[in-house]
Coordinates of C-alpha atoms in Angstrom, one line a residue:
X1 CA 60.5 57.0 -3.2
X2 CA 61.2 56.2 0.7
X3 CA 58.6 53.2 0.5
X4 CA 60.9 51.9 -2.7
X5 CA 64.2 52.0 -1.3
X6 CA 62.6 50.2 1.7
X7 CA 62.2 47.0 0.2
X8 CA 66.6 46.8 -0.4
X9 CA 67.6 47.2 3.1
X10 CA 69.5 43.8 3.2
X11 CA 72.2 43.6 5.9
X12 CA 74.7 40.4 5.4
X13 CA 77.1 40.7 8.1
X14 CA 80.3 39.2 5.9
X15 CA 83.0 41.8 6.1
X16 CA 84.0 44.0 9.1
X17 CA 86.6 46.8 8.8
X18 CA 87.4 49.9 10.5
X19 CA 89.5 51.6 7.8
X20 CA 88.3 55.0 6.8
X21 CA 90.1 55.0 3.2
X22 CA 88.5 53.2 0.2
X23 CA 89.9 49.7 -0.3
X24 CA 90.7 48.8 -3.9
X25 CA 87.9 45.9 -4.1
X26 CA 85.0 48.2 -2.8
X27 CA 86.5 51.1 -5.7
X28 CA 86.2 48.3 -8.8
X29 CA 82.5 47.0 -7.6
X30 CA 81.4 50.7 -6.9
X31 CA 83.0 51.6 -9.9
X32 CA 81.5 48.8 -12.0
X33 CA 78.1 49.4 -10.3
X34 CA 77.5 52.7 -11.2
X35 CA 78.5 52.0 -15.3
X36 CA 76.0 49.2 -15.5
X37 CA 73.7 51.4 -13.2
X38 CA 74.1 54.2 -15.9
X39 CA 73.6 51.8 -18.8
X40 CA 70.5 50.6 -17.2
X41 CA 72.1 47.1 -16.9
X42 CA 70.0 45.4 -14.0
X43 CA 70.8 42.0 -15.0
X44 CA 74.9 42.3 -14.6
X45 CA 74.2 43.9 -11.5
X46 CA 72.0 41.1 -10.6
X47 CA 75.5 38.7 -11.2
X48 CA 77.5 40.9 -9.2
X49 CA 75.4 39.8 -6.3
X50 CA 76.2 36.9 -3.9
X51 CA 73.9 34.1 -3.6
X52 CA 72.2 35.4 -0.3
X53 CA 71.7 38.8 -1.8
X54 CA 70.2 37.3 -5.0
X55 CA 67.7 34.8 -2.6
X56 CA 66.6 37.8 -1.0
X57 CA 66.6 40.3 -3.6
X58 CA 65.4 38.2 -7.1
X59 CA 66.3 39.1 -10.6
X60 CA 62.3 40.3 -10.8
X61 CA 62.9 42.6 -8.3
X62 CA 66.2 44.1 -8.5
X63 CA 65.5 44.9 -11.9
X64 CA 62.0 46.5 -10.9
X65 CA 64.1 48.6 -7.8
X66 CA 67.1 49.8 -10.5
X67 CA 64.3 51.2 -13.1
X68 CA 62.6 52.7 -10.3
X69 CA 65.8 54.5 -9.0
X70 CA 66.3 55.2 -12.3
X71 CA 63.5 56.9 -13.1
X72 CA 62.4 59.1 -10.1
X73 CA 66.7 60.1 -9.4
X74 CA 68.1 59.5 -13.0
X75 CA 71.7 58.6 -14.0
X76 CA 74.5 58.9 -11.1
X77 CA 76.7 61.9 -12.1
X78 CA 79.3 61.7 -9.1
X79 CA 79.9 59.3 -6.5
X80 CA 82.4 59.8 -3.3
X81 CA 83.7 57.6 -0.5
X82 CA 83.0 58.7 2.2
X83 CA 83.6 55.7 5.3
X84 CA 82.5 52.5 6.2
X85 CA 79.8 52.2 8.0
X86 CA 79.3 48.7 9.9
X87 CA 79.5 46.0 7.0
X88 CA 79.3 48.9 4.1
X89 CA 81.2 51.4 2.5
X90 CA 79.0 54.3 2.2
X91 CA 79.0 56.6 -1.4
X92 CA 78.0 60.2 -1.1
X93 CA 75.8 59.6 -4.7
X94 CA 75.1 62.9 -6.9
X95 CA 72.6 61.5 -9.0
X96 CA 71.0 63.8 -11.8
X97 CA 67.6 64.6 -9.8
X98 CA 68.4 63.6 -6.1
X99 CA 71.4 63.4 -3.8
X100 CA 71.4 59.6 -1.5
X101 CA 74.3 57.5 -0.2
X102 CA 74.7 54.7 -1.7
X103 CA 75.9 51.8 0.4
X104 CA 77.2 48.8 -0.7
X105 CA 78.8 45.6 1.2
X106 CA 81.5 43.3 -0.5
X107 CA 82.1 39.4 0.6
X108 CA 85.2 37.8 0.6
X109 CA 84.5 36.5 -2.6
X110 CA 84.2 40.2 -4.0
X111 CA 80.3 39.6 -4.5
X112 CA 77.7 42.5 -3.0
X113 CA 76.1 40.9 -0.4
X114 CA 74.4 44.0 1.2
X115 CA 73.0 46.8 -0.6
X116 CA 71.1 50.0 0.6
X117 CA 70.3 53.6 -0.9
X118 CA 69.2 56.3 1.2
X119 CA 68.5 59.5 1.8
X120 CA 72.6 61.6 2.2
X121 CA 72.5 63.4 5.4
X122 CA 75.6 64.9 6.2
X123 CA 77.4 64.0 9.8
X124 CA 78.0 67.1 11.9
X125 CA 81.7 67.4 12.2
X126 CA 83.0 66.7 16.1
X127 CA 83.6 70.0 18.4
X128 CA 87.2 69.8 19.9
X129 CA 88.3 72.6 22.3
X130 CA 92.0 71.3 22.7
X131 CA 94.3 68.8 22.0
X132 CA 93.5 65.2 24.5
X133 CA 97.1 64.0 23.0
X134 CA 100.8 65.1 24.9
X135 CA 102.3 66.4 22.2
X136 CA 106.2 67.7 22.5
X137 CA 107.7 70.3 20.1
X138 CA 108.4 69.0 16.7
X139 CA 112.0 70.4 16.9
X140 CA 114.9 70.9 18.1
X141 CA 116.6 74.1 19.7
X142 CA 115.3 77.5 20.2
X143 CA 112.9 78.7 18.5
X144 CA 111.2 82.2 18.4
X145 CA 106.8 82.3 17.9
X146 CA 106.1 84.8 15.3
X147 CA 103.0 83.9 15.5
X148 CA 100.9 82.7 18.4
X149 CA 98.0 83.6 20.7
X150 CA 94.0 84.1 20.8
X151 CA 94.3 88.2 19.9
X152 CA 95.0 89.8 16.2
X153 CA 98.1 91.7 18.0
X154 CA 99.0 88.1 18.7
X155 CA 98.3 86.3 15.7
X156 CA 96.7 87.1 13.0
X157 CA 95.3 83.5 12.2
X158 CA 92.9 84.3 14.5
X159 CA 90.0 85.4 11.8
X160 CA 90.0 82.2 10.3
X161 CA 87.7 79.7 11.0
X162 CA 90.3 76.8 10.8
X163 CA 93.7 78.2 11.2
X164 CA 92.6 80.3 14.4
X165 CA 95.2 78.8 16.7
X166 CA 97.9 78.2 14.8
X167 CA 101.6 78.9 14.9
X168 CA 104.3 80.1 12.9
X169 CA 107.5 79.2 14.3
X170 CA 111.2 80.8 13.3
X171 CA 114.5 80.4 14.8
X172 CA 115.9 84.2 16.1
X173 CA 119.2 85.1 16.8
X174 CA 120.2 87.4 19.7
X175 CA 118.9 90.2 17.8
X176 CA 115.8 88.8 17.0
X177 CA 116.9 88.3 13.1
X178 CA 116.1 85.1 11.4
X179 CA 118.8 84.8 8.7
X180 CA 122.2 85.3 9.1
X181 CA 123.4 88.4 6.8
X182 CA 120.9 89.9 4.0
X183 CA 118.2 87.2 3.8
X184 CA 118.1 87.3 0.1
X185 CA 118.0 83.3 -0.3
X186 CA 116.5 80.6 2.2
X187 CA 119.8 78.9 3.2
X188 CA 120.7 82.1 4.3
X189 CA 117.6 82.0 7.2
X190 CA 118.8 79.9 10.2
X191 CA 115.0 77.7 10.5
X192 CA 116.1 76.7 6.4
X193 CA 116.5 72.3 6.6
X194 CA 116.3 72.0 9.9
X195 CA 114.3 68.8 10.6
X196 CA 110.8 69.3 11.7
X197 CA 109.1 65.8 14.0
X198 CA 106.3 64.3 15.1
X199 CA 105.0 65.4 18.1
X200 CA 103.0 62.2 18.6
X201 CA 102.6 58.9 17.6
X202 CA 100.3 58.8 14.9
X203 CA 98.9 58.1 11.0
X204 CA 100.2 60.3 8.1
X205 CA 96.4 61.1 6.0
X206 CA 97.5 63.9 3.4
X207 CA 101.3 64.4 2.6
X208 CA 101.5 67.3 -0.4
X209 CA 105.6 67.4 -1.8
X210 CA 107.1 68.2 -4.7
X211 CA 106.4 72.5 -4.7
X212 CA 109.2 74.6 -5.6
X213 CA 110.8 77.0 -2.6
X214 CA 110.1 80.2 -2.5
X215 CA 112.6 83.0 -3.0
X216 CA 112.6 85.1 0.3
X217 CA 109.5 87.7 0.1
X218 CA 107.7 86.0 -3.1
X219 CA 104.7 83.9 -1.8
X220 CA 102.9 81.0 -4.4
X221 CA 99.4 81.1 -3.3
X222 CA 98.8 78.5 -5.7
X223 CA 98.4 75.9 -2.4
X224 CA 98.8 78.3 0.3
X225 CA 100.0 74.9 2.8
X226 CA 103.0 74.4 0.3
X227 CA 104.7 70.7 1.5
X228 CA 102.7 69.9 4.0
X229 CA 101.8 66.5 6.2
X230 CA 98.6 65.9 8.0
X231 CA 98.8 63.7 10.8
X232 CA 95.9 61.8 12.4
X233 CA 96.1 61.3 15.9
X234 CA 94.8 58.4 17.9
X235 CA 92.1 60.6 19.6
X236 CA 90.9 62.1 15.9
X237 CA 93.0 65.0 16.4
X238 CA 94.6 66.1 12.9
X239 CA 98.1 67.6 12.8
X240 CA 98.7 70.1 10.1
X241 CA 102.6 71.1 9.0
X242 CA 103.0 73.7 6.5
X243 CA 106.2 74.9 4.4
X244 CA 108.1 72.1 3.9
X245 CA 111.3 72.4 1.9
X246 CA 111.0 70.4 -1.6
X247 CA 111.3 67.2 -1.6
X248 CA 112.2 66.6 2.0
X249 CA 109.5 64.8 3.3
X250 CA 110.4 61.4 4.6
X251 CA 106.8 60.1 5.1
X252 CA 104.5 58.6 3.0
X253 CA 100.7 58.3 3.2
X254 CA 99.1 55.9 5.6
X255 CA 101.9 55.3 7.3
X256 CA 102.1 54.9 11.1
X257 CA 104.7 57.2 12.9
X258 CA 106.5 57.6 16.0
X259 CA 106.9 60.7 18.4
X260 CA 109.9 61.7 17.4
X261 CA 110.1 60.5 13.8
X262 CA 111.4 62.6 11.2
X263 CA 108.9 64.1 9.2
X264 CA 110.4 66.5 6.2
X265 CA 112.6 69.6 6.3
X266 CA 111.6 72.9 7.7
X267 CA 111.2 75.2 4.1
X268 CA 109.8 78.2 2.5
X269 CA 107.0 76.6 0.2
X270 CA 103.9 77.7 -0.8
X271 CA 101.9 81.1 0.8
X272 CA 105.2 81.4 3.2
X273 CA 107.6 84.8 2.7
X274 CA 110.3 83.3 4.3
X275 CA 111.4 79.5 5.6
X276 CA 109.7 78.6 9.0
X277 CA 107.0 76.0 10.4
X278 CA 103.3 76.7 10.4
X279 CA 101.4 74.1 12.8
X280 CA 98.0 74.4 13.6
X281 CA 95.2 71.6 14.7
X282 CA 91.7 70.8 13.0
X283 CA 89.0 68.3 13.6
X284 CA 88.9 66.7 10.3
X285 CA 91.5 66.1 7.5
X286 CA 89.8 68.4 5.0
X287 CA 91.3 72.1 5.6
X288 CA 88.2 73.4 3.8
X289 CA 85.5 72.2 5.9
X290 CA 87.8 71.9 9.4
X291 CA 87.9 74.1 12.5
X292 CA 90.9 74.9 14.5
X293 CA 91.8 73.2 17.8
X294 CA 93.4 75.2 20.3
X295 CA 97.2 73.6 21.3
X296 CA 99.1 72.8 24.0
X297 CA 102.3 71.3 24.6
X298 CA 102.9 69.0 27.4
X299 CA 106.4 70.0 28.4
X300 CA 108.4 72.9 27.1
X301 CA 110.7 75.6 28.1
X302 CA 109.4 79.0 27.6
X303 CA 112.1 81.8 27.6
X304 CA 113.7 79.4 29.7
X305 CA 111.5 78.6 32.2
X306 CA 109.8 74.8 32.3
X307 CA 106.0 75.1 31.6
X308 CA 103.7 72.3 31.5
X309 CA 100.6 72.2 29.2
X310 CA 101.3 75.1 27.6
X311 CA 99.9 76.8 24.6
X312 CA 102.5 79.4 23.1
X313 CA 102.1 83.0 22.3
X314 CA 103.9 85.7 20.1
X315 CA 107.5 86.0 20.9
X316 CA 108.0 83.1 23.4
X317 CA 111.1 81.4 22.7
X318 CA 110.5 77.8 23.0
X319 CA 112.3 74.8 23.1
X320 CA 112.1 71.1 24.5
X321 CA 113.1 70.3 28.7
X322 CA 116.4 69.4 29.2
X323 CA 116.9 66.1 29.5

């Protein structure tokens, strides 16, 4: 099989990109690919193929490399974007007898001009201690930790793999309560719509809106994050807000942000008992493969003293420096 997939190693350096999100052309030639793959189609693929790639790669041959692929790995059963990788967008290829990335590379003209299948090998995700980025609080005020620290009598994130140093963040009053008479209802709870912002400049990669509040002490597991934004940070640092109130979030997808911009709402959705901000950092978008990144904030008071790179802990009240 290796000595097969040798022969299509064509490289066509036509198309340079460094996005890391499927563009629609690359989705309708992978897309239309893998049908006339699965219908054994070889001469339609052949016409999908510039006129470099079908000089180097003949109608004899491609069709002789596609039964090939065919036979030995069978019909592809799932294909995923993963990135681009120089001039290709590389698949993550579940075929029915073998697992390869497929990579294929698109010309102006939306032709495939490069085309390569090999064997999937799965990039070790990168090891980040702490945050590289100055980040400042994404609030305003005071606001009490009620959950923060490297110990279990700290915070009890601490046994999972991702959300290890996170935070859950509430706004106290003098005696240490966070709503205002009973707590029975969220607008009762003083953290309930205040505006939460971005610590950074950055890209927005995931935003999740749209889940219902939770009444006080009634968690939806459901999507434990509830409204939540992701942000992606120039230095591959990811960002993750949980809890936002319904439909408050003011950011789309994609979108690049300022430090400071306003972000969503401050809520009570999803595996939350009562309104307040969980913020933690990971390594990679995807909360189910990430790890946690320890956090520190470049400038903050802490129970009213002015700390500099500073990581909070249970019970620090914390707010931003004076100006």
């Amino acid at each position: 099989m290796k000595r097969l997939l040798c022969t299509t190693n064509f490289f066509f350096c036509m198309l340079i990109t460094n996005a890391q999100t499927e563009g629609p052309v690359y989705k309708t030639i992978a897309d239309q690919f893998e049908q006339l793959y699965n219908t054994q189609q070889g001469d339609s693929i052949f016409a999908m193929f510039s006129v470099e790639m079908q000089k180097a790669l003949p109608i004899d041959k491609t069709n002789a490399f596609l039964s090939g692929l065919y036979r030995q790995a069978g019909k592809i059963k799932q294909r995923e974007f993963t990135k681009y990788q120089s001039t290709f967008a590389s698949y993550k290829t579940h075929f029915e007898k073998a697992l390869f990335a497929v990579n294929i590379s698109v010309d102006e003209h939306h032709k495939i001009n490069g085309f390569l299948v090999k064997a999937f090998v799965d990039e070790p995700l990168p090891q980040i201690d702490r945050n590289q980025t100055k980040l400042q609080l994404p609030f305003t005020g005071v606001w009490t930790v009620l959950w923060g620290g490297d110990t279990k009598e700290q915070n009890y994130h601490v046994v999972s793999t991702v959300q290890k140093n996170a935070f859950d963040i509430e706004i106290t009053d003098e005696q240490g309560h966070s709503y205002k008479t009973d707590g029975q209802t969220n607008e009762d709870y003083y953290a309930f719509g205040k505006p939460l912002t971005a610590p950074c400049d950055g890209t927005v990669v995931l935003v999740v809106d749209g889940i219902k509040d939770n009444k006080p002490g009634v968690m939806n597991p459901a999507y434990s994050p509830g409204n939540s934004v992701i942000i992606k940070t120039e230095k591959n640092e990811y960002l993750f807000f949980a809890h936002f109130k319904q439909h408050s979030i003011q950011v789309k997808q994609d979108q690049k942000i300022k430090q400071g911009q306003l972000l969503g709402l401050c809520g009570n959705s999803g595996n939350s008992s009562k309104p307040h901000l969980h913020f933690h950092i990971q390594n990679t978008e995807d909360i189910n493969k990430a790890t946690g990144v320890k956090c520190y904030f470049d400038q903050i008071q802490v129970n009213g003293q002015l700390k500099a790179d500073y990581s909070p802990v249970k019970n620090d009240k914390i707010s931003s420096p004076a100006l």
